[in-house]
Coordinates of C-alpha atoms and ligand atoms in Angstrom, one line a residue:
Chain A
M184 CA 23.2 12.0 27.7
S185 CA 25.2 13.8 24.9
E186 CA 24.7 17.2 22.9
Y187 CA 25.4 15.3 19.9
I188 CA 22.2 14.1 18.2
L189 CA 23.8 11.8 16.0
Q190 CA 27.1 10.2 16.2
T191 CA 29.2 7.6 13.9
K192 CA 32.1 5.7 15.1
G193 CA 34.1 3.9 12.5
L194 CA 31.3 3.6 10.3
S195 CA 32.2 1.6 7.1
K196 CA 29.8 0.2 4.2
I197 CA 31.1 -2.2 1.8
F198 CA 29.3 -3.2 -1.5
G199 CA 30.9 -6.3 -3.1
G200 CA 34.3 -5.3 -3.2
L201 CA 33.9 -1.5 -3.3
V202 CA 34.4 0.6 -0.1
A203 CA 31.6 3.0 -0.2
L204 CA 32.3 4.4 3.2
D205 CA 35.5 4.0 5.1
K206 CA 35.7 4.3 9.0
I207 CA 33.6 7.5 9.1
D208 CA 33.9 9.2 12.4
M209 CA 31.3 12.0 12.8
E210 CA 29.2 14.0 15.3
I211 CA 26.5 16.1 14.6
E212 CA 25.2 18.9 17.1
K213 CA 21.5 19.3 18.2
G214 CA 19.7 22.0 16.8
R215 CA 22.3 22.9 14.3
I216 CA 22.5 22.7 10.4
S217 CA 25.4 20.5 9.1
A218 CA 26.4 19.6 5.8
I219 CA 28.0 16.7 3.8
I220 CA 29.8 17.5 0.7
G221 CA 31.9 15.8 -1.7
P222 CA 32.2 14.7 -5.4
N223 CA 30.0 12.3 -7.2
G224 CA 30.1 8.8 -6.0
A225 CA 32.1 10.2 -2.6
G226 CA 29.6 8.2 -0.4
K227 CA 27.1 10.7 0.8
T228 CA 23.8 9.1 0.0
T229 CA 25.1 5.7 1.4
L230 CA 26.0 7.7 4.4
F231 CA 22.2 8.9 4.6
N232 CA 20.9 5.2 3.9
L233 CA 22.9 3.7 6.9
I234 CA 21.8 6.5 9.1
A235 CA 18.1 5.9 8.1
G236 CA 18.3 2.3 8.2
V237 CA 17.9 1.6 4.5
Y238 CA 21.3 -0.5 4.5
S239 CA 23.0 -1.8 7.4
A240 CA 26.5 -1.1 8.0
T241 CA 29.5 -3.6 7.5
S242 CA 31.1 -2.1 10.6
G243 CA 31.2 0.5 13.0
E244 CA 28.5 2.3 14.9
I245 CA 25.5 4.5 14.6
L246 CA 24.5 6.4 17.8
F247 CA 21.1 8.2 17.5
Q248 CA 20.6 10.4 20.9
G249 CA 23.4 8.3 22.3
M250 CA 21.5 5.0 21.7
R251 CA 23.1 2.3 19.3
V252 CA 20.8 2.0 16.4
N253 CA 22.7 -0.1 13.9
S254 CA 20.3 -3.2 14.2
M255 CA 16.9 -1.1 14.1
P256 CA 14.9 -1.1 10.9
A257 CA 14.5 1.6 8.8
H258 CA 10.6 2.3 9.8
R259 CA 11.7 2.3 13.5
R260 CA 14.1 4.9 13.1
A261 CA 11.6 6.9 11.7
S262 CA 9.2 6.6 14.4
I263 CA 12.2 7.6 17.0
G264 CA 12.7 10.9 15.0
V265 CA 14.9 10.2 12.1
A266 CA 13.4 11.5 8.6
R267 CA 15.0 11.9 5.3
T268 CA 14.1 13.1 1.9
F269 CA 15.7 11.1 -1.2
Q270 CA 17.6 12.7 -4.0
H271 CA 14.8 12.0 -6.3
A272 CA 11.8 13.0 -4.5
L273 CA 10.3 9.4 -4.1
L274 CA 6.8 10.9 -4.0
F275 CA 3.6 8.7 -3.7
G276 CA 2.3 8.7 -7.3
N277 CA -1.0 7.2 -6.4
M278 CA -1.8 10.0 -3.9
T279 CA -2.9 13.7 -3.7
V280 CA -0.4 16.3 -2.4
L281 CA -2.3 16.2 1.0
E282 CA -2.3 12.7 1.0
N283 CA 1.2 12.3 0.7
V284 CA 1.8 14.6 3.9
M285 CA -0.8 12.7 5.9
T286 CA 0.8 9.6 5.0
G287 CA 4.1 11.4 6.7
Q288 CA 1.7 11.1 10.0
H289 CA 2.0 7.4 10.1
P290 CA 4.2 7.3 13.2
R291 CA 2.5 9.9 15.2
S292 CA -0.9 8.2 14.7
Q293 CA -1.9 4.3 15.9
Y294 CA -5.2 3.3 14.7
G295 CA -5.3 0.3 12.4
F296 CA -7.2 -2.4 10.2
L297 CA -10.0 -2.5 12.7
E298 CA -10.8 0.9 13.5
A299 CA -10.5 1.5 10.0
A300 CA -12.7 -1.1 8.9
F301 CA -15.5 -0.1 11.1
R302 CA -15.1 3.6 11.3
L303 CA -14.5 3.3 15.3
P304 CA -14.3 6.7 17.0
K305 CA -10.5 6.6 17.4
S306 CA -10.2 6.7 13.7
Y307 CA -12.3 10.0 13.1
R308 CA -10.5 11.5 16.0
E309 CA -7.1 10.4 14.7
E310 CA -7.9 11.6 10.9
R311 CA -8.8 15.0 12.1
K312 CA -5.8 15.5 13.8
I313 CA -3.6 13.9 11.0
S314 CA -5.3 16.3 8.3
L315 CA -5.0 19.3 10.4
E316 CA -1.3 18.5 10.8
A317 CA -0.9 17.7 7.3
I318 CA -2.1 21.0 6.0
K319 CA 0.1 22.8 8.5
Y320 CA 3.2 21.1 7.1
L321 CA 1.9 22.0 3.7
N322 CA 1.5 25.6 4.5
L323 CA 4.9 25.8 6.0
V324 CA 6.7 24.8 2.9
G325 CA 4.1 26.9 0.9
L326 CA 2.2 24.3 -0.8
G327 CA -1.3 24.8 0.9
M328 CA -2.8 26.1 -2.6
D329 CA -1.7 22.6 -4.3
K330 CA -3.2 20.4 -1.6
D331 CA -5.7 18.6 -3.9
K332 CA -3.4 18.2 -6.9
E333 CA -1.9 15.0 -7.9
A334 CA 1.4 14.8 -6.5
L335 CA 3.3 14.1 -9.5
S336 CA 1.5 16.9 -11.5
L337 CA 3.5 19.5 -9.5
P338 CA 6.6 21.0 -11.1
L339 CA 10.0 19.6 -9.6
G340 CA 10.8 22.2 -7.3
R341 CA 7.2 21.9 -5.4
Q342 CA 7.7 18.1 -5.6
K343 CA 10.9 18.5 -3.6
L344 CA 8.9 20.7 -1.0
L345 CA 6.6 18.4 -0.8
A346 CA 8.9 15.6 0.1
I347 CA 10.3 17.9 2.9
A348 CA 6.8 18.3 4.0
R349 CA 6.2 14.6 4.2
A350 CA 9.4 14.0 6.1
L351 CA 8.3 16.7 8.3
A352 CA 5.2 15.4 9.0
T353 CA 6.7 12.3 10.8
E354 CA 7.6 14.8 13.3
P355 CA 11.1 14.1 13.4
K356 CA 14.2 15.3 15.8
L357 CA 16.7 15.0 12.8
L358 CA 16.0 15.7 9.4
L359 CA 18.3 14.3 6.6
L360 CA 18.1 16.2 3.3
D361 CA 19.8 14.7 0.4
E362 CA 20.3 17.1 -2.1
P363 CA 17.3 19.3 -1.8
G364 CA 18.4 22.2 -4.1
A365 CA 19.0 20.1 -6.8
G366 CA 17.3 21.3 -10.1
L367 CA 15.8 24.2 -8.3
T368 CA 15.7 27.7 -9.9
T369 CA 17.9 30.5 -7.8
L370 CA 14.7 31.8 -6.7
E371 CA 13.6 28.5 -5.4
K372 CA 16.9 27.9 -3.6
R373 CA 16.6 31.1 -1.9
A374 CA 13.2 29.9 -0.3
L375 CA 14.7 26.5 0.3
S376 CA 17.3 28.2 2.6
D377 CA 14.7 30.1 4.5
L378 CA 12.5 26.9 4.9
I379 CA 15.6 25.2 6.2
R380 CA 16.2 27.9 8.8
R381 CA 12.4 27.8 9.8
I382 CA 13.0 24.0 10.3
I383 CA 15.9 24.7 12.7
D384 CA 13.7 27.2 14.4
M385 CA 11.1 24.6 15.1
G386 CA 13.7 22.7 17.1
I387 CA 14.8 20.0 14.4
T388 CA 18.3 19.3 13.4
V389 CA 19.3 19.4 9.9
L390 CA 21.9 17.4 8.2
L391 CA 22.2 17.8 4.4
V392 CA 23.8 16.7 1.3
E393 CA 24.0 19.3 -1.4
H394 CA 26.2 20.0 -4.4
D395 CA 25.5 24.1 -4.5
M396 CA 28.2 25.5 -2.8
P397 CA 26.8 29.1 -2.0
L398 CA 23.8 27.3 -0.7
V399 CA 25.9 25.2 1.9
M400 CA 28.2 27.8 3.0
G401 CA 25.2 30.2 3.7
L402 CA 23.5 27.6 5.7
A403 CA 25.8 25.1 7.3
E404 CA 27.7 25.6 10.8
K405 CA 29.5 22.3 10.3
I406 CA 30.9 20.7 7.0
I407 CA 31.9 17.6 6.3
V408 CA 33.8 16.7 3.4
L409 CA 33.9 13.1 2.1
D410 CA 35.8 11.7 -0.9
S411 CA 35.8 8.4 -2.2
G412 CA 34.5 7.2 1.1
Q413 CA 36.7 8.8 3.3
K414 CA 36.2 11.8 5.5
I415 CA 39.1 14.2 4.3
A416 CA 37.9 17.3 6.1
E417 CA 35.6 18.9 8.6
G418 CA 34.8 22.5 9.9
D419 CA 32.9 25.7 9.1
A420 CA 32.6 27.0 5.7
N421 CA 36.0 29.5 6.5
Q422 CA 37.9 26.4 7.2
I423 CA 36.5 24.2 4.1
Q424 CA 37.0 26.8 1.7
K425 CA 41.1 26.8 2.7
D426 CA 41.4 23.2 3.3
E427 CA 44.1 22.4 0.8
R428 CA 42.6 18.7 0.4
V429 CA 39.3 19.9 -0.1
I430 CA 40.5 22.5 -3.1
A431 CA 42.6 19.7 -4.7
V432 CA 39.7 17.5 -4.7
Y433 CA 37.1 20.2 -6.0
L434 CA 39.9 20.7 -8.6
G435 CA 40.0 17.2 -9.4
E436 CA 43.5 16.9 -8.7
E437 CA 45.2 13.7 -7.3
V438 CA 46.4 14.2 -3.3
E439 CA 48.8 12.0 -1.7
G440 CA 48.1 10.1 1.8
Chain B
M256 CA -9.4 11.2 4.6
F257 CA -13.3 10.1 5.3
G258 CA -14.7 12.8 2.8
F259 CA -18.5 13.4 3.1
V260 CA -20.0 13.0 0.1
K261 CA -21.4 16.5 -0.9
N262 CA -23.6 15.5 -3.9
K263 CA -27.0 14.6 -2.5
W264 CA -27.6 12.7 -5.6
I265 CA -25.3 9.9 -4.6
Y266 CA -27.4 9.2 -1.7
F267 CA -30.4 9.1 -4.3
L268 CA -28.3 6.9 -6.6
V269 CA -27.1 4.6 -3.6
G270 CA -30.8 4.4 -2.5
A271 CA -32.0 3.5 -5.8
L272 CA -29.3 0.9 -6.6
L273 CA -30.1 -0.9 -3.1
A274 CA -33.9 -0.8 -4.1
V275 CA -33.1 -2.4 -7.3
M276 CA -30.7 -5.0 -5.7
V277 CA -33.6 -6.1 -3.1
L278 CA -36.3 -6.5 -6.0
I279 CA -33.9 -8.4 -8.2
P280 CA -34.3 -12.1 -7.0
F281 CA -37.9 -11.9 -7.2
D282 CA -39.5 -14.1 -10.0
W283 CA -41.3 -11.5 -11.8
F284 CA -38.1 -9.4 -11.9
M285 CA -34.6 -11.3 -12.6
G286 CA -35.4 -14.4 -10.5
K287 CA -34.1 -17.0 -12.8
Y288 CA -30.7 -15.4 -12.5
N289 CA -30.4 -15.8 -8.9
T290 CA -27.6 -18.8 -9.1
L291 CA -25.6 -16.4 -11.3
L292 CA -25.8 -13.3 -9.0
I293 CA -25.1 -15.6 -6.0
F294 CA -21.6 -16.4 -7.7
I295 CA -21.2 -12.8 -8.9
G296 CA -21.3 -12.3 -5.2
L297 CA -19.0 -14.6 -4.2
N298 CA -16.5 -13.7 -6.6
T299 CA -16.8 -10.0 -6.0
M300 CA -15.6 -10.8 -2.2
V301 CA -12.5 -12.8 -3.5
T302 CA -11.9 -10.0 -6.1
V303 CA -12.2 -7.4 -3.6
G304 CA -9.6 -8.7 -1.5
L305 CA -7.5 -8.9 -4.4
C306 CA -7.8 -5.3 -5.3
L307 CA -6.7 -4.6 -1.7
L308 CA -3.6 -7.0 -2.1
M309 CA -2.7 -6.1 -6.0
G310 CA -4.3 -2.6 -6.5
Y311 CA -3.5 -0.7 -3.4
T312 CA -0.5 -2.4 -2.2
G313 CA 0.9 -3.5 -5.4
Q314 CA 1.6 -7.1 -4.6
V315 CA 0.6 -10.0 -6.9
S316 CA -1.1 -13.2 -6.0
L317 CA -1.7 -15.7 -8.6
G318 CA -3.2 -18.4 -6.1
Q319 CA -5.9 -16.3 -4.5
A320 CA -8.4 -19.3 -5.4
A321 CA -6.5 -21.4 -3.0
Y322 CA -7.6 -19.5 -0.1
Y323 CA -11.3 -19.5 -1.5
G324 CA -10.9 -23.2 -1.4
I325 CA -9.6 -23.4 2.1
G326 CA -12.4 -21.7 3.6
A327 CA -14.8 -23.9 1.4
Y328 CA -13.3 -27.1 2.9
I329 CA -13.0 -26.0 6.3
S330 CA -16.6 -25.2 6.6
A331 CA -17.6 -28.4 4.6
I332 CA -15.6 -30.5 6.5
L333 CA -16.6 -29.1 10.0
S334 CA -20.0 -28.6 9.2
K335 CA -20.5 -32.1 7.4
T336 CA -18.2 -34.3 9.2
Y337 CA -18.0 -33.1 12.4
G338 CA -21.4 -31.5 12.9
V339 CA -20.2 -27.8 13.9
N340 CA -22.5 -25.1 13.7
P341 CA -22.1 -23.8 10.1
W342 CA -21.7 -20.4 11.5
L343 CA -18.9 -21.2 13.7
A344 CA -17.5 -23.4 11.0
M345 CA -17.6 -20.4 8.8
L346 CA -15.7 -18.4 11.7
I347 CA -12.8 -21.0 12.5
A348 CA -12.4 -21.3 8.8
A349 CA -11.6 -17.9 8.4
I350 CA -9.5 -17.6 11.3
V351 CA -7.4 -20.2 10.2
T352 CA -7.2 -19.3 6.7
G353 CA -5.9 -15.9 7.9
A354 CA -3.7 -17.2 10.0
F355 CA -2.3 -19.6 7.7
A356 CA -2.1 -16.8 5.1
Y357 CA -0.3 -14.7 7.7
G358 CA 2.4 -17.6 8.2
I359 CA 2.7 -18.0 4.6
G360 CA 3.0 -14.2 3.7
Y361 CA 5.8 -13.7 6.4
L362 CA 7.8 -16.2 4.4
I363 CA 7.0 -15.3 0.7
F364 CA 6.7 -11.3 1.1
R365 CA 10.4 -11.3 1.3
L366 CA 9.9 -11.9 -2.6
K367 CA 9.1 -9.2 -5.3
G368 CA 7.6 -9.2 -8.7
N369 CA 7.7 -12.3 -10.7
Y370 CA 9.1 -14.3 -7.9
L371 CA 6.2 -13.3 -5.6
A372 CA 4.0 -14.2 -8.5
M373 CA 5.8 -17.7 -9.1
A374 CA 5.6 -18.5 -5.0
T375 CA 2.0 -17.7 -4.9
L376 CA 1.4 -19.5 -7.9
G377 CA 3.2 -22.6 -6.6
L378 CA 1.5 -22.4 -3.3
G379 CA -1.8 -22.3 -5.0
L380 CA -1.0 -25.3 -6.9
I381 CA 0.1 -27.2 -4.0
I382 CA -3.0 -26.5 -1.9
W383 CA -5.1 -27.6 -4.8
I384 CA -3.4 -30.7 -5.1
L385 CA -4.1 -31.3 -1.3
F386 CA -7.6 -30.9 -1.9
R387 CA -7.5 -33.6 -4.5
Q388 CA -5.0 -36.0 -2.4
L389 CA -6.4 -35.9 1.0
S390 CA -9.3 -38.1 -0.1
E391 CA -9.9 -39.4 3.6
I392 CA -11.3 -36.1 4.7
T393 CA -11.9 -33.8 1.5
G394 CA -13.5 -36.7 -0.8
G395 CA -10.7 -36.2 -3.3
P396 CA -11.4 -35.3 -6.9
D397 CA -14.9 -36.4 -6.5
G398 CA -15.5 -33.9 -3.6
M399 CA -18.0 -34.1 -0.9
G400 CA -21.6 -33.5 -0.6
G401 CA -24.4 -33.3 2.0
I402 CA -23.1 -29.9 3.4
P403 CA -26.1 -28.5 5.5
Y404 CA -27.6 -24.9 4.7
L405 CA -26.9 -22.1 7.0
S406 CA -29.8 -20.7 9.1
I407 CA -30.5 -18.4 11.8
G408 CA -32.8 -19.8 14.8
G409 CA -35.4 -21.4 12.7
F410 CA -34.9 -19.9 9.5
G411 CA -32.9 -21.6 6.9
F412 CA -31.4 -20.3 3.7
Y413 CA -33.0 -23.2 1.8
T414 CA -33.6 -21.6 -1.2
T415 CA -31.6 -19.5 -3.9
F416 CA -34.1 -16.4 -3.3
K417 CA -33.1 -16.1 0.0
R418 CA -29.4 -17.2 -0.3
Y419 CA -29.2 -14.4 -2.8
Y420 CA -29.6 -11.8 -0.1
L421 CA -27.1 -13.8 2.3
V422 CA -24.6 -13.7 0.0
W423 CA -24.9 -10.1 -1.1
F424 CA -25.3 -9.1 2.6
F425 CA -22.0 -10.2 3.3
C426 CA -20.5 -9.1 0.1
L427 CA -21.8 -5.3 0.5
A428 CA -20.3 -5.7 4.0
L429 CA -16.9 -6.7 2.6
L430 CA -17.1 -3.9 0.1
L431 CA -17.9 -1.2 2.6
I432 CA -15.3 -2.4 4.9
S433 CA -13.0 -2.4 2.0
Q434 CA -13.8 1.1 1.0
N435 CA -13.5 2.3 4.9
I436 CA -9.9 0.7 4.9
V437 CA -8.9 2.1 1.7
R438 CA -9.6 5.9 3.0
S439 CA -7.8 5.7 6.3
R440 CA -4.3 5.9 7.8
T441 CA -4.1 1.9 7.0
G442 CA -5.1 2.5 3.3
R443 CA -2.6 5.2 2.7
A444 CA 0.3 3.1 4.2
L445 CA -0.9 0.6 1.7
R446 CA -1.1 3.0 -1.3
A447 CA 2.5 4.2 -0.1
I448 CA 3.9 0.7 -0.4
H449 CA 2.5 0.5 -3.9
G450 CA 4.2 4.1 -4.6
S451 CA 7.7 3.6 -3.1
E452 CA 8.4 1.1 -0.5
D453 CA 11.9 2.8 0.3
A454 CA 9.8 6.0 0.9
A455 CA 6.9 4.3 2.8
E456 CA 9.6 2.9 5.2
S457 CA 11.3 6.3 5.6
I458 CA 8.3 7.6 7.1
G459 CA 7.6 4.9 9.8
I460 CA 5.5 2.4 7.7
N461 CA 6.8 -1.2 8.4
V462 CA 6.2 -2.3 4.6
A463 CA 6.9 -5.9 5.7
Q464 CA 4.2 -6.1 8.3
F465 CA 1.8 -4.2 6.2
K466 CA 2.2 -6.5 3.1
V467 CA 1.4 -9.6 5.3
K468 CA -1.6 -8.1 7.2
I469 CA -3.2 -7.2 3.9
F470 CA -2.6 -10.7 2.4
A471 CA -4.1 -12.5 5.6
L472 CA -7.0 -10.3 5.1
S473 CA -7.6 -10.9 1.6
A474 CA -7.3 -14.5 2.3
V475 CA -9.9 -13.9 5.2
F476 CA -12.4 -12.3 2.5
A477 CA -11.7 -15.4 0.0
S478 CA -12.4 -17.7 2.8
I479 CA -15.6 -16.1 3.8
A480 CA -16.7 -16.4 0.1
G481 CA -15.8 -19.9 0.3
S482 CA -17.8 -20.9 3.3
L483 CA -20.8 -19.2 1.7
F484 CA -20.1 -21.1 -1.6
V485 CA -20.3 -24.7 0.2
H486 CA -23.3 -23.8 2.2
H487 CA -24.9 -22.6 -1.0
L488 CA -23.9 -25.6 -3.5
R489 CA -23.9 -27.8 -0.4
F490 CA -21.1 -29.8 -2.3
V491 CA -17.4 -29.2 -2.7
S492 CA -15.0 -30.5 -5.2
P493 CA -11.4 -29.2 -6.0
Q494 CA -12.3 -27.8 -9.5
P495 CA -13.3 -24.3 -8.6
F496 CA -10.1 -23.4 -6.7
G497 CA -7.4 -24.5 -9.1
F498 CA -4.9 -22.2 -11.0
L499 CA -7.3 -21.4 -13.9
A500 CA -9.8 -20.1 -11.0
S501 CA -7.1 -18.0 -9.7
V502 CA -6.3 -16.5 -13.1
K503 CA -10.0 -15.8 -13.5
L504 CA -10.0 -13.9 -10.3
V505 CA -7.3 -11.6 -11.3
V506 CA -8.9 -11.0 -14.4
M507 CA -12.1 -10.0 -12.6
A508 CA -9.9 -7.5 -10.6
V509 CA -8.2 -6.2 -13.8
I510 CA -11.4 -5.6 -15.5
G511 CA -12.9 -4.0 -12.3
G512 CA -10.0 -1.7 -12.2
L513 CA -7.3 -2.9 -9.6
A514 CA -7.5 0.3 -7.6
S515 CA -11.0 0.4 -7.3
I516 CA -13.4 -1.2 -4.6
W517 CA -16.7 -1.2 -6.4
G518 CA -15.1 -2.0 -9.5
A519 CA -15.0 -5.5 -8.3
I520 CA -18.6 -6.2 -8.4
F521 CA -18.3 -5.1 -12.4
G522 CA -15.3 -7.2 -12.8
A523 CA -16.8 -10.1 -11.3
A524 CA -20.2 -9.7 -13.1
T525 CA -18.7 -9.4 -16.4
T526 CA -16.6 -12.3 -16.0
N527 CA -19.2 -14.5 -14.7
I528 CA -21.6 -13.4 -17.4
L529 CA -18.8 -14.3 -20.0
S530 CA -18.2 -17.7 -18.8
D531 CA -21.8 -18.9 -17.7
E532 CA -23.7 -17.3 -20.7
L533 CA -21.2 -16.7 -23.6
L534 CA -18.5 -18.9 -23.3
L535 CA -20.3 -22.2 -22.4
G536 CA -19.7 -23.9 -25.6
F537 CA -16.2 -22.7 -25.9
G538 CA -14.9 -25.5 -23.5
E539 CA -11.3 -25.3 -22.7
L540 CA -10.9 -22.3 -25.2
D541 CA -12.4 -19.9 -22.6
T542 CA -9.0 -19.7 -21.1
I543 CA -7.7 -18.3 -24.1
V544 CA -10.5 -15.7 -24.2
Y545 CA -9.5 -14.6 -20.5
G546 CA -5.8 -14.5 -21.5
L547 CA -6.8 -12.4 -24.4
I548 CA -9.1 -9.9 -22.4
L549 CA -6.6 -9.4 -19.9
M550 CA -4.1 -8.7 -22.2
L551 CA -6.1 -6.4 -23.9
V552 CA -7.3 -4.5 -20.9
M553 CA -4.0 -4.2 -19.5
I554 CA -2.3 -2.9 -22.7
F555 CA -5.4 -0.4 -23.4
M556 CA -6.8 0.6 -20.2
P557 CA -4.4 -0.6 -17.4
Q558 CA -6.6 1.2 -14.8
G559 CA -9.4 -1.1 -15.7
L560 CA -12.6 -1.1 -18.0
F561 CA -14.8 -0.1 -14.9
V562 CA -12.6 2.9 -14.3
K563 CA -12.3 3.9 -17.9
L564 CA -15.9 3.9 -18.2
K565 CA -16.5 5.9 -15.4
E566 CA -14.0 8.5 -16.6
I567 CA -15.7 8.5 -20.2
I568 CA -19.0 8.9 -18.4
V569 CA -17.8 11.8 -16.3
Q570 CA -16.1 13.7 -19.4
W571 CA -19.3 13.1 -21.2
R572 CA -21.4 15.0 -18.6
S573 CA -18.9 17.7 -18.0
K574 CA -19.0 18.0 -21.9
T575 CA -22.9 18.4 -22.0
T576 CA -22.9 20.7 -18.9
Q577 CA -20.5 23.0 -20.4
K578 CA -23.1 23.4 -23.4
V579 CA -26.0 24.4 -21.4
Ligands
ATP142 N1 23.1 -0.5 -3.4 C1 24.3 -0.2 -3.8 N2 25.1 -1.4 -4.4 C2 26.3 -1.2 -5.1 N3 27.3 0.0 -4.9 C3 26.5 1.2 -4.7 C4 25.2 1.0 -3.9 N4 24.6 2.1 -3.5 C5 26.0 3.1 -3.8 N5 26.8 2.1 -4.4 C6 28.1 2.6 -4.9 O1 28.7 3.4 -3.6 C7 29.3 4.5 -4.1 C8 29.0 6.0 -3.3 O2 27.7 6.1 -4.0 P1 26.6 7.4 -3.1 O3 25.3 7.2 -3.8 O4 26.8 7.3 -1.9 O5 27.3 8.4 -3.8 P2 27.0 10.0 -3.4 O6 28.0 10.7 -2.8 O7 25.7 10.0 -2.9 O8 27.0 10.7 -4.8 P3 26.2 11.6 -5.8 O9 26.6 13.2 -5.5 O10 26.5 11.4 -7.3 O11 24.6 11.4 -5.4 C9 29.4 4.6 -5.3 O12 30.3 4.1 -6.2 C10 28.2 3.9 -5.9 O13 28.3 3.4 -7.2
MG143 MG1 23.8 10.8 -3.9

């Protein structure tokens, strides 16, 4: 019903007395790359947590594909197509690389305790599909060779790619990436940009939070700037770079109003 | 993934182990240990449920003996007092215990860490007190006897020799089921919860529901063991289902390696042999011994004694093959 895959209306989150997000209105267009930037503590991760359902909003609305999802638990949002990565990779340390991604197929498979316990045919059928899909996503992010390693034995850059593969394995419509470039080398960041473009080509909408300006400016068609919980600017790379309030915030100056 | 074992030696090993297990209860072999072996089997069943809950899902239960007890009492009361067929009684016990744990789990798995530990401990104590206090139906602290043996058609499990096979049949079945679960979509979901609850939710895993379900399953395992227990001893009293029993079960799980299915046998065996053969003269002091074991294993080999030994053997083997 709307060309926006995600919309927020007057979205606020208050922690105790702290206003982490203040009446955010935002529209994310389908099939595009959008980015949220802003200084530390601006509320970027909090916004992701509200969209993904980790926290519930204090007030306001979250619409995913035009549907109000405010009261939907996080795991349900994943199953209707919202996937995310975390600022810290949050991999499953008790699993191999492949198993991490296979676990991401959870919402796209069904068999449960009974089929597992007695190895019923359905479990075999689904397991085969799950591992094939998982390998597909591992190859996509370039981790095919590492599939049998312990997840946490990977260097940081590869851990972040693994987290993306795990999120992709849920077969999302919207992918939220929280600082995917943090801690990566220049070379790794270039590979990351390529990967994000390929994800868009798969028809997945990407919303990313990132501090690396060249990376954001090179990728995002729309940039939303947050500061102290408020949206202070929005537009394409050119508009944002010229915006006085944005410049002021990034130079650490006080802005009135 | 359902990995097929590529090493054919594993089949040989499993075959040999099974053959030994079949021969064990004969008098000329280890027949005089049948009672001990039956208890090892019963404890293994409860322990493996605890491993699924604690080792794989990362949730604590300090009251697992209570569910062992509920299974035992339901079986005892139905089959003795109401004359229900013992197999049917066992099934009803498993269903009731599972449903009860499901309801309880729904309430207490909102809690985490120490709070969860305290809640499971408290509940275990309450259930244990009920076994003592509801003496009209449970026989109170003195317990109740005269519980019938299990039988199939005309074949009754009247001797320890026969009951050894009965108990180990169930035990191996539950171990196999546990292994299948661990290596499945469900098993990955459980391990994901242990790894990171936030990450698990973010990929569509209903964390709360899986916790409750695995808790209920562990209670069902305990209940089945409890039913077999009363049809073995033909007597039930509150004594084996108290707090100490719950702690002992945790010790078994820890020694076997919390995240190791087959380690449960090892944990149950060492603990039972310790308490039956070596610690008999210690009386109440055995609690201290278990506490010490628990501490030492947690500090020096948190992956469990069984898993540690396995690692040492694998290392030793790779060293010797390198030399060749
Ligand atoms: N669970 C919480 N409880 C209380 N306060 C919180 C919580 N989560 C975030 N905050 C606060 O909300 C504000 C916004 O935090 P948030 O993590 O969203 O910032 P961010 O923009 O992601 O910053 P960074 O760039 O450092 O990741 C901060 O002041 C933070 O301390
Ligand atoms: Mg953040």
